[in-house]
Structure formats: C-alpha cells, structure tokens
Amino acid sequence: MTVKLDQLIAQKMEERGVTLEEIAGLTHFLQSPYFPDLTIETCLENVKSVLKKREVQNAVLTGIRLDELAEEKMLGDVLQEMVESDYSLYGIDEILAFSILNVYGSIGFTNYGYIDKLKPGILGAIDKKGKTGESCQTFMDDLVGAIAAAAASRIAHRKGDELLE
Amino acid sequence: MTVKLDQLIAQKMEERGVTLEEIAGLTHFLQSPYFPDLTIETCLENVKSVLKKREVQNAVLTGIRLDELAEEKMLGDVLQEMVESDYSLYGIDEILAFSILNVYGSIGFTNYGYIDKLKPGILGAIDKKGKTGESCQTFMDDLVGAIAAAAASRIAHRKGDELLE
Amino acid sequence: MTVKLDQLIAQKMEERGVTLEEIAGLTHFLQSPYFPDLTIETCLENVKSVLKKREVQNAVLTGIRLDELAEEKMLGDVLQEMVESDYSLYGIDEILAFSILNVYGSIGFTNYGYIDKLKPGILGAIDKKGKTGESCQTFMDDLVGAIAAAAASRIAHRKGDELLE
Amino acid sequence: MTVKLDQLIAQKMEERGVTLEEIAGLTHFLQSPYFPDLTIETCLENVKSVLKKREVQNAVLTGIRLDELAEEKMLGDVLQEMVESDYSLYGIDEILAFSILNVYGSIGFTNYGYIDKLKPGILGAIDKKGKTGESCQTFMDDLVGAIAAAAASRIAHRKGDELLE
C-alpha cells in the first residue's frame, strides 16, 4: 500500500493543480543559493522521497480531503467558514504542515516560513486560485510549502553527511 | 464568536457522549496525587478555561468533524479506512492533540501519554464505543485526553506561581 | 520569582546586546502591514507579555547560557564545535525557539521563518556579531526571532478577538 | 563524523550509567505486548538506528552536557537551580525529548509519556540516582525515555510496512 500511496497522492495533487515538478521548483529556489550545482532533477528525487514517508502521506491525504470537503460545503458552520475563508487564526493547516516538517528535524521550519510568506512559483498560483474562491486551497498551500521545505532539509542533511565522509 | 464557541463545543462533545465533568474527572485523576486538596470543581473550571483557547477550539472542531465525516463515509478511500479503523500509524489524531497540549508548554505531554495508554474513566468508555464500530471516536479520545492533560498543566502552572508569591 | 524573572532576562539580553525595543521593532516590521495603526509601544507591551510566560523564560535562560558557555569553551568537543560555529544542521537552537512559538499557537512559525531568513533590524546585527567570532550568538538570534514572532501572534490573536466582539 | 558519533554517544551514556541494552529493555517493555515474538536483539538494533539520526545525536549531546554542567554548578543562578532540582515546570528537558520523538512521527509521544510516568527498568534507576543528588539526571531520563519510545515507533512503522507488502 505505502509503495503506491505516494503515486496516488502525486496524482491527487496533480488533479488539484500541483505537480511534483513545481514543488521541486520551490526546493530548488530554497537550496540553490547554498548548492549552486543543485539540479531540478535532484530536487524532484528528494520531493519523491519525502512523499514516501507515512507521516507526510497522512498529512497530505487529510489536508487535501478537508479542502475538498470545504468545497462541497460539508464542514459545518464555524469550521466551514474558517476553512473556506482561509482564516488566518485557524492554524490547523499549519499544524499539518509541521507534521511533515518535523520528520526532517527543525531545520525545515525556517524555509517553510520563508516561502509561505514570499509565495514564489506554484505557491503564488495556489494562493491566487484560493482567493478567487473557485476552489479551496487552505491546506494545499501549506502542504506544498512543507513538502518543498522538507525536501530542502533532506538535501541539506545529505550534503552535510557528504562533507563528513 | 469566540466567547460562545466554547459553549458550542461543549454541547457538541456532549451530543457525542462526553461531558466536561468527565474530562474534569481525568484532570483530577492526573493532578490529585500532587495536590490532595484539588476538587473536581477546580478541575472543571480549568477544563473550561482550556476550551476558551482558540487553538483548542480549532483542533476540537476539526477532529470531531473528521470523526463525523468518517461515520458518514465521506473521507474517501485510504483516509476513510485509516480514520474508521483508528489505524495506529495514522497519527493525525495525535497531531491535533499536540496542538492543544503545546499551548500549555511541554509538561502536558507526559500526562497525555499516560492516560492515553491507561484509558481511565471516560477514555475507556470512548475507546470501547469506538471499537464496537457504532461510532467513530478516532479523534475524540485524543482530543479528550489532551484537554484533560492541558487542564492539568494549567493547574500545575498556577500552583507553581502561587508557591513563588 | 516569575514576576521578576522577566526583568532579569531583559537585563541579561541587554548585556548581550539586545534591547526589548529592538525586538519590538521586529514585531512592528511583521505586523504593521496588517495593522497600519500599530505602534511600537503596543509591540513593546506585547514583547513584555511574551517574556512573562514561563516556557519563554526557560527557553531564553537555557539558550543564552549555552551561548555563554560556548564562549567560555565549556561545551566539550563535538557540541562546542557545533554551537560555536552555528552549524546549520545542529537544530537545537530552533528547537528552543519553537518552544516559545508554540505557546501562541501555530501562526507564529511563518513569521519566525520569514525574519530568520531575512534578518531585518537587530537580527542582522546579531548575525553579524556572531559571524565575526567576537561572541557566540547561535541561540540568541533564534530566541529573539521567536520572541518577536510570538509577540506578533499575540497581537494577531487579540485583534482577531476584537473583531469578534 | 556522524558515523562514529553514535558510538561516542553510546559511550558517553554508559559512562553516566545507561547502556543501550537497558534502553532496548524499555523498548521491549513497550512493544512486546503488540509483537509477542519481538526480541531484545531487535529492540537493540532499533535503538542503535535511532542513535544514528542527527537530530537525536544533537539532542542527546546537548542534554547530557547540561546535566554535567549542572553537576559542575556552571549554569548560573535560576537555571542552575531549576536543572539541579529537576523542577517540574522547567520543561526544556521534555522539549529536547520531543525533538527525538518527532523524527519518528507522532505515534511515539504516547509511549514516551507512559514510561516517563511509570518509570520501568532503567528509568526508575535513573530517577532514583537523580533524586539522591549524587548526580544530575534531569535531561538523561527524558532522553532515555525518548530514545526507547522512538525505537518502539520505528519497530511499529516497520511492522506496519511488512503487513502491507
């Protein structure tokens, strides 16, 4: 199951407008200043590795489903309103993102916060789509930012190990 | 809104079989060994204060709604199966519980882990109900344990402050 | 004890080159785009409130002492080297920062990550001082960023409550 | 460096009275009810794998050094008093423990809380030693509990994967 779950999730994200290549673009944006030789291919491999982790899969499955349920008006009263409007004090979207970041230690949080604020690349596109109200992207943008930052952490950890060899 | 949201949540929990008094019972179980004079009333007041915190409200609203949506078979494939069966490696129920515990610092986690394993009082009843399959209690038991442990932390912090005066 | 501990900590930070006014400047940088009327005085009040929290005090006391012990070459071998050089994969400095952020919910992490990367105001000055090697600022910059971001969260929570009244 | 750091840490822990076999004993206590065939050898292998993780190494190095510095009366005033007395509202010991647990997802926290409260095996011995005042074990008990619980999570994740194959 786990083996294929990462593919199912990648497919799900694509259906909702985000490709793994676009997430890899964010990782490249974050790490290329430190590793000038870093390729998009390496970033993509690391994004794929992140998606193989159970904690990541569970956070993504839950968050995307909550976005969809908000679109279907299924969340009920107060919760529906908060998720639908991406209410800044809701915070559960960030909580799910942190469960992704935590798997790769504390170093990913800074990168996550940075791109969450700056919204480069696909993050800007998701944000725009969420704001037009054509779809709910409350969880998606945090999940995408967290996956990209987690992949950046994974690269940093591996480069760190190489230097020690 | 926030002012009344705690009451709305208390009502929601009661509808699903958990009273604030029962949560206060867990808090009493946790803290009475350290403070022999601690009354159920004080525990209840602290449980009520915990429920006034926005982070707590958002976690509870989200978790209970996910339990309900699992009962309505609305979570879709893999997620439906994991939440419905309270799959031990799902982990998002714990993640929401942690967002409650974190508000009162790190000291609540030990108490949470302890009662989550031991399942005294209402936690045992919730667990039993979840296992019969008559309802989904995957998030409820973690939320209840976290609220009780957070109230215990709140009491410990306040008692600590008194000793310093 | 707690009552005066916040003053002791403020004094300690000032001795090591950081004033509460400078931290309030970071909070203002973070929140003034959302609340144009926000004054530095309000930011300073919120920074002071953050410093009254026990979790914050304990993280700051521990982190600053570790910086000092690194200056005194007291950390021993591997740890000494990592703290002294602000090794990017050390991560315990971020861990202490998170214990500050968590008290005000998940919404502070984005702000923390953003200023940690951008290093505006006093954060740039701390970073520079740490890099010259004249003192160790490995924990200080993360603590200062976290206090500023926590104060920003506190303001956002309060403004959110006002809108609901 | 990393390759050998786990051995250096194991040696350090042994010098301070804790063997990896004793930590493996805690893991066995936690997981044998679920996997009756689980051997101490498997638990030990998993404890060793946990110690290879950078986040774990950094938390352990930092925590043990703080225990030692407390014994050498090097922490200064308030911090010295809190660490020396294992003050229940200090909380930074738990914070370091969480950075170990987080690497293996949320499922380890319950196990950590449970053994932290129950203090079976080596945890009881550490606690006793800390209380006599002959040495400071404020961080050690939380680190040991977290490593044991993290190894238990690692086993649960792996057994979960096997079932899916």
XYZ file of C-alpha atoms in Angstrom:
660
model
C 0.000 0.000 0.000
C 2.602 2.533 1.105
C 4.597 1.808 -2.012
C 1.813 3.041 -4.235
C 0.299 5.612 -1.907
C 2.915 8.162 -2.901
C 1.825 7.813 -6.520
C -1.832 8.074 -5.613
C -1.051 11.272 -3.691
C 1.010 12.729 -6.539
C -1.915 12.046 -8.864
C -4.374 13.637 -6.423
C -2.216 16.763 -6.136
C -1.935 16.996 -9.909
C -5.720 16.752 -10.264
C -5.929 19.726 -7.927
C -3.364 21.672 -9.937
C 0.059 20.980 -8.398
C 2.782 18.857 -9.985
C 5.776 17.379 -8.194
C 7.973 19.297 -10.631
C 6.503 22.561 -9.372
C 7.181 21.545 -5.778
C 10.742 20.640 -6.824
C 10.987 24.176 -8.231
C 10.366 25.567 -4.743
C 13.002 23.271 -3.273
C 15.443 24.470 -5.913
C 14.597 28.096 -5.091
C 15.407 27.374 -1.432
C 18.592 25.332 -1.785
C 20.324 26.530 -4.948
C 21.852 29.580 -3.180
C 23.750 27.117 -0.940
C 24.478 24.442 -3.545
C 24.911 26.144 -6.946
C 25.233 22.798 -8.760
C 21.881 21.568 -7.478
C 19.643 20.396 -10.326
C 15.864 20.305 -10.562
C 16.192 16.533 -11.040
C 17.853 16.129 -7.652
C 15.165 18.298 -6.085
C 12.451 16.170 -7.699
C 14.031 12.965 -6.399
C 14.043 14.432 -2.907
C 10.416 15.559 -3.190
C 9.520 11.999 -4.207
C 11.411 10.588 -1.213
C 9.548 12.932 1.126
C 6.238 11.670 -0.285
C 7.198 8.101 0.612
C 7.082 8.915 4.339
C 3.943 7.788 6.087
C 3.576 10.943 8.206
C 3.741 13.050 5.057
C 1.200 10.902 3.250
C -1.255 11.028 6.128
C -0.980 14.812 6.493
C -1.436 15.352 2.751
C -4.389 12.960 2.469
C -6.126 14.615 5.418
C -5.441 18.188 4.340
C -6.479 17.762 0.715
C -9.662 15.982 1.775
C -10.509 18.881 4.104
C -10.032 21.312 1.199
C -12.359 19.199 -0.942
C -14.953 18.884 1.806
C -14.887 22.663 2.230
C -15.625 22.985 -1.491
C -18.545 20.572 -1.022
C -19.769 22.667 1.965
C -19.515 19.608 4.209
C -17.573 21.004 7.183
C -20.470 22.508 9.095
C -20.975 26.037 10.401
C -17.946 27.553 12.084
C -15.362 25.130 10.657
C -16.758 25.533 7.134
C -16.408 29.297 7.418
C -12.850 29.193 8.764
C -11.507 26.701 6.206
C -13.382 28.246 3.277
C -12.057 31.727 4.036
C -8.539 30.503 4.942
C -8.985 32.326 8.269
C -5.567 33.441 9.467
C -6.157 32.308 13.056
C -7.397 28.821 12.141
C -3.933 27.281 12.309
C -4.735 23.608 11.715
C -3.368 23.902 8.172
C -0.012 24.913 9.667
C -0.278 22.106 12.244
C -0.498 19.514 9.440
C 2.401 21.195 7.647
C 4.526 20.924 10.805
C 3.923 17.176 10.989
C 5.605 16.993 7.576
C 8.488 19.279 8.543
C 9.169 17.536 11.857
C 10.179 14.307 10.129
C 13.275 16.074 8.811
C 14.157 17.880 12.026
C 13.878 21.501 12.988
C 15.867 22.968 10.108
C 12.950 22.928 7.648
C 10.754 25.368 9.555
C 12.696 28.443 8.534
C 12.477 27.536 4.866
C 8.784 26.783 5.209
C 8.077 30.131 6.876
C 10.088 31.951 4.258
C 8.315 30.583 1.189
C 4.936 30.679 2.927
C 5.368 34.430 3.259
C 7.055 35.083 -0.083
C 4.889 32.696 -2.128
C 7.251 32.106 -5.047
C 6.323 29.951 -8.050
C 3.468 27.496 -7.609
C 2.707 28.869 -4.105
C 1.689 32.199 -5.646
C -0.529 30.390 -8.152
C -2.214 28.307 -5.418
C -2.774 31.399 -3.300
C -4.362 33.253 -6.214
C -6.628 30.326 -7.035
C -7.710 30.069 -3.398
C -8.522 33.758 -3.223
C -10.751 33.825 -6.306
C -12.963 31.340 -4.488
C -13.077 28.941 -7.433
C -11.621 26.270 -5.149
C -10.438 25.854 -1.551
C -6.651 25.827 -1.157
C -6.418 26.415 2.598
C -4.489 23.235 3.298
C -2.860 22.797 -0.119
C -0.548 25.804 0.068
C 0.798 24.813 3.488
C 1.235 21.174 2.449
C 3.096 22.147 -0.726
C 5.338 24.572 1.164
C 6.078 21.936 3.782
C 6.902 19.215 1.235
C 9.236 21.598 -0.597
C 10.923 22.675 2.652
C 11.193 19.066 3.847
C 12.896 18.116 0.568
C 15.279 21.057 1.078
C 16.089 19.745 4.581
C 16.672 16.283 3.178
C 19.157 17.717 0.675
C 20.917 19.743 3.390
C 21.203 16.675 5.642
C 22.669 14.609 2.813
C 25.120 17.304 1.711
C 26.124 17.628 5.375
C 26.811 13.901 5.546
C 28.925 14.015 2.373
C 31.146 16.715 3.854
C 31.806 14.462 6.832
C 32.869 11.454 4.795
C -17.933 34.405 18.437
C -15.024 33.060 20.496
C -16.935 33.793 23.674
C -19.683 31.385 22.752
C -17.649 28.922 20.716
C -16.541 27.145 23.887
C -20.175 26.513 24.763
C -20.972 25.316 21.275
C -18.054 22.900 21.500
C -19.077 21.656 24.952
C -22.538 20.985 23.568
C -21.116 19.187 20.538
C -18.968 16.969 22.744
C -21.938 16.170 24.957
C -24.014 15.183 21.927
C -21.244 12.753 21.064
C -21.176 11.352 24.598
C -18.548 13.309 26.551
C -19.305 15.858 29.282
C -16.898 18.466 30.616
C -17.379 16.903 34.061
C -15.996 13.619 32.741
C -12.971 15.419 31.292
C -12.515 17.158 34.648
C -12.519 13.683 36.201
C -9.444 12.794 34.130
C -7.717 16.002 35.186
C -8.474 15.168 38.814
C -7.063 11.654 38.311
C -3.843 13.213 36.966
C -3.310 16.032 39.465
C -4.840 14.879 42.775
C -1.721 12.803 43.679
C 0.266 16.067 43.667
C -2.409 18.358 45.144
C -4.542 16.301 47.563
C -6.940 19.204 48.182
C -7.759 19.572 44.485
C -11.509 19.478 43.884
C -13.446 18.372 40.822
C -14.842 21.918 40.673
C -11.371 23.404 40.251
C -10.608 20.825 37.576
C -13.826 21.709 35.761
C -13.010 25.419 35.849
C -9.621 24.659 34.318
C -11.149 22.452 31.620
C -13.481 25.336 30.772
C -10.550 27.761 30.559
C -8.714 25.405 28.214
C -11.769 25.327 25.939
C -11.665 29.129 25.644
C -8.346 28.980 23.779
C -8.647 29.396 20.052
C -6.072 26.701 19.220
C -8.007 24.217 21.333
C -11.328 25.139 19.755
C -9.970 24.779 16.221
C -8.401 21.391 16.940
C -11.583 20.085 18.582
C -13.870 21.384 15.829
C -11.670 19.830 13.144
C -11.194 16.490 14.900
C -14.836 15.943 15.820
C -15.926 16.832 12.288
C -13.467 14.276 10.881
C -14.947 11.633 13.207
C -18.438 12.523 11.983
C -17.394 12.527 8.333
C -15.864 9.077 8.834
C -19.226 7.890 10.185
C -20.874 9.341 7.077
C -18.284 7.548 4.875
C -17.215 10.873 3.410
C -13.415 10.678 3.741
C -12.664 8.736 0.585
C -10.728 5.502 0.115
C -7.488 5.294 2.054
C -8.254 8.093 4.530
C -11.730 6.683 5.253
C -10.195 3.308 6.050
C -7.492 4.726 8.319
C -9.781 7.012 10.343
C -12.619 4.482 10.536
C -10.330 1.758 11.878
C -8.357 4.133 14.153
C -5.210 2.884 12.377
C -2.334 3.083 14.818
C 0.081 4.585 12.286
C -2.299 7.316 11.105
C -1.066 9.832 13.668
C -3.043 12.939 12.655
C -5.318 12.449 15.675
C -2.235 12.787 17.897
C -1.048 15.790 15.860
C -4.277 17.655 16.653
C -3.971 16.642 20.311
C -0.432 18.088 20.414
C -1.683 21.449 19.165
C -3.850 21.544 22.302
C -1.036 20.432 24.618
C 1.514 22.850 23.182
C -0.456 25.883 24.356
C 0.371 24.944 27.939
C 4.004 24.077 27.347
C 5.801 20.763 27.252
C 4.720 19.480 30.646
C 1.318 18.222 29.461
C 2.670 15.591 27.067
C 3.621 13.112 29.762
C 0.158 13.263 31.310
C -1.433 12.901 27.894
C 0.653 9.846 27.041
C -0.066 8.292 30.386
C -3.871 8.491 30.237
C -3.909 7.700 26.525
C -2.292 4.372 27.374
C -4.143 3.686 30.628
C -7.556 4.899 29.433
C -9.116 5.657 32.819
C -12.735 6.868 33.212
C -14.372 8.380 30.152
C -11.365 7.479 27.957
C -12.107 3.792 28.475
C -15.754 4.369 27.578
C -14.848 6.294 24.403
C -12.387 3.598 23.388
C -14.976 0.862 23.864
C -17.574 2.763 21.866
C -15.097 3.343 19.042
C -14.176 -0.341 18.920
C -17.742 -1.617 18.628
C -17.982 0.354 15.410
C -21.235 2.034 16.407
C -19.481 5.378 16.005
C -16.058 6.770 15.072
C -14.035 8.028 18.050
C -10.606 8.199 16.415
C -10.107 11.887 17.119
C -12.372 12.184 20.167
C -10.264 10.102 22.538
C -7.081 12.043 21.736
C -8.862 15.400 21.996
C -10.392 14.496 25.362
C -7.063 13.228 26.707
C -5.328 16.384 25.507
C -7.914 18.745 27.031
C -7.675 16.895 30.352
C -3.862 16.963 30.283
C -3.831 20.648 29.271
C -6.103 21.474 32.214
C -3.710 19.529 34.457
C -0.797 21.614 33.109
C -2.775 24.793 33.706
C -3.312 23.771 37.339
C 0.371 22.865 37.774
C 1.476 26.219 36.307
C -0.881 28.123 38.623
C 0.127 26.158 41.716
C 3.732 26.792 40.735
C 3.077 30.525 40.555
C 1.398 30.524 43.986
C 4.465 28.936 45.569
C 6.570 31.772 44.184
C 4.413 34.574 45.575
C 10.208 34.751 41.258
C 8.371 34.664 37.929
C 7.313 38.274 38.386
C 10.873 39.463 38.369
C 12.367 36.815 36.114
C 11.181 38.670 33.027
C 13.151 41.734 34.142
C 16.230 39.662 34.885
C 16.006 38.173 31.399
C 15.518 41.585 29.766
C 18.625 42.786 31.588
C 20.572 39.690 30.517
C 19.613 40.202 26.898
C 20.601 43.859 27.057
C 24.005 42.929 28.487
C 24.440 40.711 25.454
C 23.421 43.498 23.085
C 19.678 43.172 22.503
C 17.023 45.537 23.872
C 13.303 44.812 24.135
C 12.731 47.884 21.957
C 14.751 46.267 19.181
C 12.675 43.084 19.470
C 9.529 45.223 19.364
C 10.910 46.715 16.139
C 10.847 43.247 14.562
C 7.289 42.698 15.730
C 6.323 46.020 14.189
C 8.043 45.041 10.935
C 5.948 41.841 10.899
C 2.537 43.185 11.888
C 2.364 46.782 10.640
C 1.453 45.680 7.071
C -1.734 44.133 8.524
C -2.479 46.774 11.170
C -1.255 50.158 9.864
C -2.082 51.920 13.151
C 0.113 49.564 15.176
C 2.584 51.498 17.318
C 5.993 50.465 18.588
C 4.609 50.936 22.109
C 1.944 48.276 21.550
C 4.587 45.955 20.120
C 6.788 46.547 23.164
C 3.923 45.781 25.545
C 3.325 42.523 23.713
C 7.018 41.608 23.791
C 6.950 42.194 27.553
C 3.880 39.973 27.928
C 5.595 37.197 25.975
C 8.570 37.404 28.363
C 6.255 36.777 31.320
C 5.482 33.264 30.114
C 7.365 30.544 31.914
C 8.086 28.490 28.772
C 9.611 31.551 27.147
C 11.723 32.381 30.176
C 13.068 28.831 30.438
C 13.966 28.663 26.751
C 15.701 32.052 26.852
C 17.632 31.293 30.048
C 18.819 27.965 28.649
C 19.733 29.277 25.212
C 21.628 32.352 26.382
C 23.550 30.243 28.905
C 24.549 27.831 26.143
C 25.827 30.765 24.063
C 27.849 31.970 27.040
C 29.220 28.512 27.793
C 30.285 28.210 24.162
C 32.207 31.488 24.556
C 33.850 30.034 27.653
C 34.713 26.834 25.674
C 32.801 24.751 28.180
C 30.614 22.612 25.915
C 33.096 19.865 25.135
C 34.319 18.547 21.795
C 31.607 17.995 19.225
C 28.939 20.150 20.894
C 31.405 23.031 21.392
C 32.266 22.956 17.712
C 28.649 22.859 16.548
C 27.401 25.673 18.800
C 30.495 27.836 18.294
C 30.218 27.634 14.515
C 26.390 27.931 14.458
C 26.392 24.677 12.465
C 23.326 24.718 10.213
C 22.384 21.098 10.987
C 22.610 21.489 14.780
C 18.957 22.468 15.141
C 18.623 22.674 18.939
C 18.593 26.480 18.696
C 15.480 26.204 16.517
C 14.006 23.634 18.914
C 14.192 26.142 21.783
C 12.713 28.837 19.539
C 9.762 26.552 18.733
C 9.001 26.105 22.427
C 8.480 29.873 22.529
C 6.381 29.963 19.362
C 4.171 27.038 20.367
C 2.738 28.938 23.331
C 0.948 31.245 20.886
C -0.217 28.541 18.511
C 0.941 27.612 15.048
C 0.534 31.010 13.428
C 3.879 32.370 14.667
C 6.070 29.880 12.804
C 5.673 31.547 9.431
C 6.680 34.924 10.818
C 9.626 33.349 12.624
C 10.850 31.611 9.474
C 10.471 34.779 7.465
C 12.542 37.066 9.698
C 15.039 34.304 10.421
C 15.795 34.207 6.707
C 15.538 37.935 6.006
C 17.323 39.088 9.176
C 15.905 42.633 9.391
C 16.954 45.113 12.091
C 18.534 43.688 15.219
C 18.599 40.167 13.702
C 21.090 41.348 11.092
C 23.229 42.930 13.785
C 23.197 39.746 15.917
C 24.073 37.625 12.897
C 26.990 39.877 12.016
C 28.326 39.844 15.572
C 28.064 36.038 15.694
C 29.952 35.671 12.425
C 32.910 37.820 13.442
C 33.513 35.335 16.243
C 33.738 38.026 18.913
C 30.838 36.324 20.685
C 28.552 33.315 20.263
C 25.034 34.214 19.081
C 23.867 30.766 17.979
C 20.878 30.670 20.291
C 20.334 34.435 20.637
C 19.202 35.080 17.068
C 16.619 32.286 17.160
C 15.353 33.343 20.588
C 14.991 36.978 19.505
C 13.214 35.988 16.282
C 10.869 33.700 18.212
C 10.006 36.331 20.853
C 9.282 38.883 18.115
C 7.142 36.402 16.173
C 5.330 35.292 19.345
C 4.506 38.924 20.134
C 3.204 39.288 16.577
C 0.960 36.229 17.109
C -0.278 37.678 20.384
C -1.244 40.892 18.590
C -2.982 38.969 15.794
C -4.938 36.870 18.308
C -6.066 39.985 20.187
C -7.025 41.890 17.051
C -8.942 38.770 15.966
C -10.832 38.745 19.261
C -11.725 42.447 18.931
C -13.269 41.847 15.527
C -15.490 39.199 17.083
C -16.797 41.374 19.884
C 31.932 12.141 11.897
C 28.284 11.141 12.076
C 29.214 7.522 11.575
C 31.164 7.454 14.781
C 29.140 9.986 16.729
C 26.572 7.356 17.660
C 29.324 5.288 19.269
C 30.727 8.292 21.089
C 27.249 8.995 22.441
C 26.674 5.375 23.480
C 29.983 5.510 25.354
C 29.036 8.809 26.999
C 25.715 7.406 28.151
C 27.412 4.307 29.529
C 29.874 6.464 31.477
C 26.847 8.148 33.020
C 25.250 4.810 33.869
C 22.969 3.881 30.984
C 23.621 1.100 28.469
C 21.938 0.696 25.091
C 20.772 -2.732 26.274
C 18.867 -1.099 29.105
C 17.216 1.316 26.680
C 16.358 -1.671 24.471
C 14.723 -3.203 27.549
C 12.330 -0.247 27.712
C 11.524 -0.603 24.019
C 10.801 -4.289 24.578
C 8.545 -3.419 27.529
C 6.601 -1.061 25.234
C 6.298 -3.174 22.097
C 6.253 -6.836 23.220
C 2.511 -6.687 24.090
C 1.834 -5.938 20.408
C 4.508 -8.178 18.882
C 4.983 -11.211 21.166
C 7.899 -12.535 19.081
C 9.875 -9.304 19.469
C 13.377 -9.987 20.794
C 15.676 -7.761 22.828
C 18.146 -8.023 19.928
C 15.672 -6.436 17.517
C 14.966 -3.707 20.062
C 18.695 -3.064 20.443
C 19.159 -2.801 16.673
C 16.366 -0.239 16.556
C 17.839 1.746 19.455
C 21.133 1.824 17.545
C 19.386 3.050 14.400
C 17.689 5.831 16.359
C 21.101 6.949 17.650
C 22.348 7.332 14.078
C 19.915 10.197 13.430
C 21.473 13.626 13.605
C 18.530 15.230 15.472
C 18.785 12.537 18.126
C 22.540 12.932 18.476
C 22.288 16.703 18.856
C 19.551 16.488 21.481
C 21.450 13.852 23.471
C 24.781 15.712 23.311
C 23.128 18.943 24.443
C 21.055 17.383 27.215
C 23.829 15.287 28.735
C 26.172 18.279 28.673
C 23.577 20.372 30.513
C 23.298 17.630 33.166
C 27.085 17.640 33.544
C 27.290 21.427 33.700
C 24.630 21.395 36.412
C 26.818 18.978 38.383
C 29.729 21.386 37.913
C 27.489 24.289 39.100
C 28.097 26.093 35.829
C 24.547 27.043 34.801
C 24.200 30.235 36.808
C 21.542 31.268 39.305
C 17.987 30.495 38.275
C 18.841 27.973 35.560
C 21.251 26.114 37.865
C 18.520 25.784 40.482
C 15.869 24.572 38.017
C 18.051 21.965 36.311
C 19.690 20.782 39.537
C 16.321 20.224 41.222
C 14.643 18.781 38.098
C 11.978 21.473 38.547
C 8.717 20.124 37.162
C 7.845 23.353 35.329
C 11.247 23.729 33.634
C 10.179 21.776 30.552
C 13.290 22.139 28.362
C 14.221 18.528 29.120
C 10.915 17.460 27.581
C 11.474 19.840 24.664
C 14.726 18.050 23.780
C 12.987 14.687 24.182
C 10.289 15.785 21.715
C 12.902 16.622 19.089
C 13.894 12.939 19.267
C 10.308 11.667 19.152
C 9.279 13.920 16.266
C 11.690 12.218 13.872
C 9.535 9.093 14.038
C 6.182 10.857 13.810
C 3.522 11.476 16.390
C 3.000 7.878 17.485
C 5.968 7.847 19.876
C 4.641 10.507 22.246
C 2.135 8.237 23.945
C 4.774 5.622 24.674
C 7.141 8.306 25.941
C 4.521 9.756 28.293
C 3.626 6.315 29.557
C 7.132 5.194 30.549
C 8.047 8.669 31.787
C 5.229 8.349 34.316
C 5.655 4.651 35.115
C 9.472 4.669 35.176
C 10.081 0.968 34.499
C 13.576 -0.571 34.408
C 16.488 1.780 33.884
C 14.181 4.837 34.095
C 13.462 4.038 37.743
C 17.182 3.668 38.423
C 17.998 6.995 36.742
C 15.209 8.733 38.650
C 16.477 7.354 41.964
C 20.052 8.390 41.219
C 18.902 11.902 40.282
C 16.894 12.254 43.481
C 19.731 11.314 45.813
C 21.597 14.311 44.443
C 24.766 12.311 43.715
C 24.428 13.359 40.082
C 22.121 15.406 37.860
C 19.812 13.296 35.670
C 17.313 15.987 34.669
C 17.867 15.562 30.954
C 19.045 11.930 30.974
C 15.738 10.356 31.983
C 13.796 12.218 29.281
C 16.421 11.443 26.634
C 16.445 7.736 27.520
C 12.640 7.573 27.526
C 12.505 9.331 24.167
C 15.126 7.075 22.546
C 13.273 3.984 23.795
C 9.924 5.319 22.563
C 11.430 6.368 19.218
C 12.825 2.850 18.755
C 9.351 1.480 19.565
C 7.865 3.766 16.875
C 10.490 2.616 14.403
C 9.519 -1.010 15.068
C 5.801 -0.224 14.717
C 6.396 1.584 11.407
C 8.417 -1.323 10.051
C 5.926 -3.957 11.188
C 3.222 -1.811 9.582
C 5.116 -1.795 6.306
C 5.569 -5.580 6.380
C 1.836 -6.085 6.705
C 1.343 -4.015 3.580
C 3.755 -5.949 1.416
